[in-house]
Short mmCIF file of C-alpha atoms in Angstrom, two decimals:
data_model
loop_
_atom_site.label_atom_id
_atom_site.label_comp_id
_atom_site.label_asym_id
_atom_site.label_seq_id
_atom_site.Cartn_x
_atom_site.Cartn_y
_atom_site.Cartn_z
CA UNK A 1 -19.99 8.58 25.21
CA UNK A 2 -18.78 11.17 22.88
CA UNK A 3 -15.40 11.00 24.01
CA UNK A 4 -14.94 7.19 23.89
CA UNK A 5 -16.29 7.34 20.17
CA UNK A 6 -13.44 9.64 19.46
CA UNK A 7 -10.80 7.79 20.97
CA UNK A 8 -11.80 4.66 18.95
CA UNK A 9 -11.89 6.53 15.69
CA UNK A 10 -8.29 7.88 16.92
CA UNK A 11 -7.04 4.35 17.68
CA UNK A 12 -8.71 2.96 14.21
CA UNK A 13 -6.98 5.56 12.31
CA UNK A 14 -3.67 4.79 13.82
CA UNK A 15 -4.13 1.28 13.59
CA UNK A 16 -5.19 1.58 9.74
CA UNK A 17 -2.06 4.30 9.22
CA UNK A 18 0.67 1.50 10.63
CA UNK A 19 -0.83 -1.21 8.49
CA UNK A 20 -1.09 1.02 5.50
CA UNK A 21 2.77 2.08 6.16
CA UNK A 22 3.68 -1.16 6.23
CA UNK A 23 2.06 -2.09 2.91
CA UNK A 24 3.46 1.20 1.71
CA UNK A 25 7.19 0.10 2.60
CA UNK A 26 6.61 -3.38 1.08
CA UNK A 27 5.04 -2.26 -2.08
CA UNK A 28 8.13 0.29 -2.68
CA UNK A 29 10.54 -2.79 -1.98
CA UNK A 30 8.37 -4.80 -4.68
CA UNK A 31 8.59 -1.95 -7.08
CA UNK A 32 12.44 -1.94 -6.59
CA UNK A 33 12.85 -5.57 -6.94
CA UNK A 34 10.56 -5.30 -10.12
CA UNK A 35 12.55 -2.41 -11.65
CA UNK A 36 15.95 -4.48 -11.01
CA UNK A 37 14.25 -7.68 -12.30
CA UNK A 38 12.62 -6.02 -15.46
CA UNK A 39 15.47 -3.46 -16.13
CA UNK A 40 16.64 -5.32 -19.15
CA UNK A 41 13.66 -5.84 -21.07
CA UNK A 42 13.24 -4.55 -24.09
CA UNK A 43 9.42 -4.03 -24.21
CA UNK A 44 9.21 -0.36 -23.09
CA UNK A 45 5.77 0.23 -21.82
CA UNK A 46 5.51 -3.42 -21.57
CA UNK A 47 8.62 -3.45 -18.88
CA UNK A 48 6.62 -0.71 -17.04
CA UNK A 49 3.63 -2.73 -16.65
CA UNK A 50 5.51 -5.64 -15.33
CA UNK A 51 7.12 -3.83 -12.84
CA UNK A 52 4.01 -2.18 -11.78
CA UNK A 53 2.35 -5.71 -11.35
CA UNK A 54 5.35 -6.88 -9.50
CA UNK A 55 3.72 -6.29 -6.05
CA UNK A 56 1.17 -8.88 -6.87
CA UNK A 57 2.94 -11.29 -8.92
CA UNK A 58 5.75 -11.46 -6.52
CA UNK A 59 3.51 -12.24 -3.58
CA UNK A 60 1.78 -14.94 -5.56
CA UNK A 61 5.30 -16.20 -6.29
CA UNK A 62 6.59 -15.96 -2.92
CA UNK A 63 3.39 -18.03 -1.78
CA UNK A 64 4.07 -20.72 -4.43
CA UNK A 65 1.16 -19.93 -6.13
CA UNK A 66 -0.95 -20.93 -3.07
CA UNK A 67 -2.47 -17.40 -3.20
CA UNK A 68 -3.69 -15.64 -6.00
CA UNK A 69 -5.76 -18.19 -7.56
CA UNK A 70 -9.18 -16.76 -6.82
CA UNK A 71 -10.43 -13.28 -7.84
CA UNK A 72 -11.28 -12.47 -4.28
CA UNK A 73 -7.56 -13.06 -3.36
CA UNK A 74 -6.34 -10.80 -6.33
CA UNK A 75 -8.73 -8.30 -5.03
CA UNK A 76 -7.23 -8.33 -1.68
CA UNK A 77 -3.84 -8.39 -3.15
CA UNK A 78 -4.52 -5.07 -5.19
CA UNK A 79 -6.19 -3.45 -2.06
CA UNK A 80 -2.83 -4.29 -0.07
CA UNK A 81 -0.69 -3.38 -2.79
CA UNK A 82 -2.18 -0.32 -3.99
CA UNK A 83 -5.03 1.01 -2.04
CA UNK A 84 -3.55 0.85 1.20
CA UNK A 85 -0.31 2.65 0.11
CA UNK A 86 -2.31 5.33 -1.51
CA UNK A 87 -4.20 5.93 1.85
CA UNK A 88 -1.13 6.08 3.62
CA UNK A 89 0.22 8.94 1.48
CA UNK A 90 -3.22 10.81 1.73
CA UNK A 91 -3.21 10.33 5.39
CA UNK A 92 0.31 11.63 5.97
CA UNK A 93 -0.63 14.61 4.00
CA UNK A 94 -3.87 14.98 6.14
CA UNK A 95 -1.52 14.77 9.43
CA UNK A 96 1.27 17.15 7.84
CA UNK A 97 -1.55 19.81 7.18
CA UNK A 98 -3.23 19.14 10.31
CA UNK A 99 0.01 19.85 12.43
CA UNK A 100 0.85 23.03 10.39
CA UNK A 101 -2.66 24.20 11.53
CA UNK A 102 -2.00 23.60 15.21
CA UNK A 103 1.52 25.44 15.09
#
């Protein structure tokens, strides 16, 4: 029974890791698009804020405003655009540390 639980934990971790990796790549692409789009803005720190919000605003624009009207949808967009990519970075670091310990 314990081995089966460990297998499910590993499967769930790898599923979350792959999903977070996809979200990480999409967020990086959104940051690059936001940087190119807002590169010539003359707001200084306002341009930085606009670049950081591009993963959320870009997705809302992509869906024609259909998604992103409610607070729950914005929270989900924040999780997908920021929390999952952060999880991906921490999980990658954890896997590297674990790999070094095994070697």
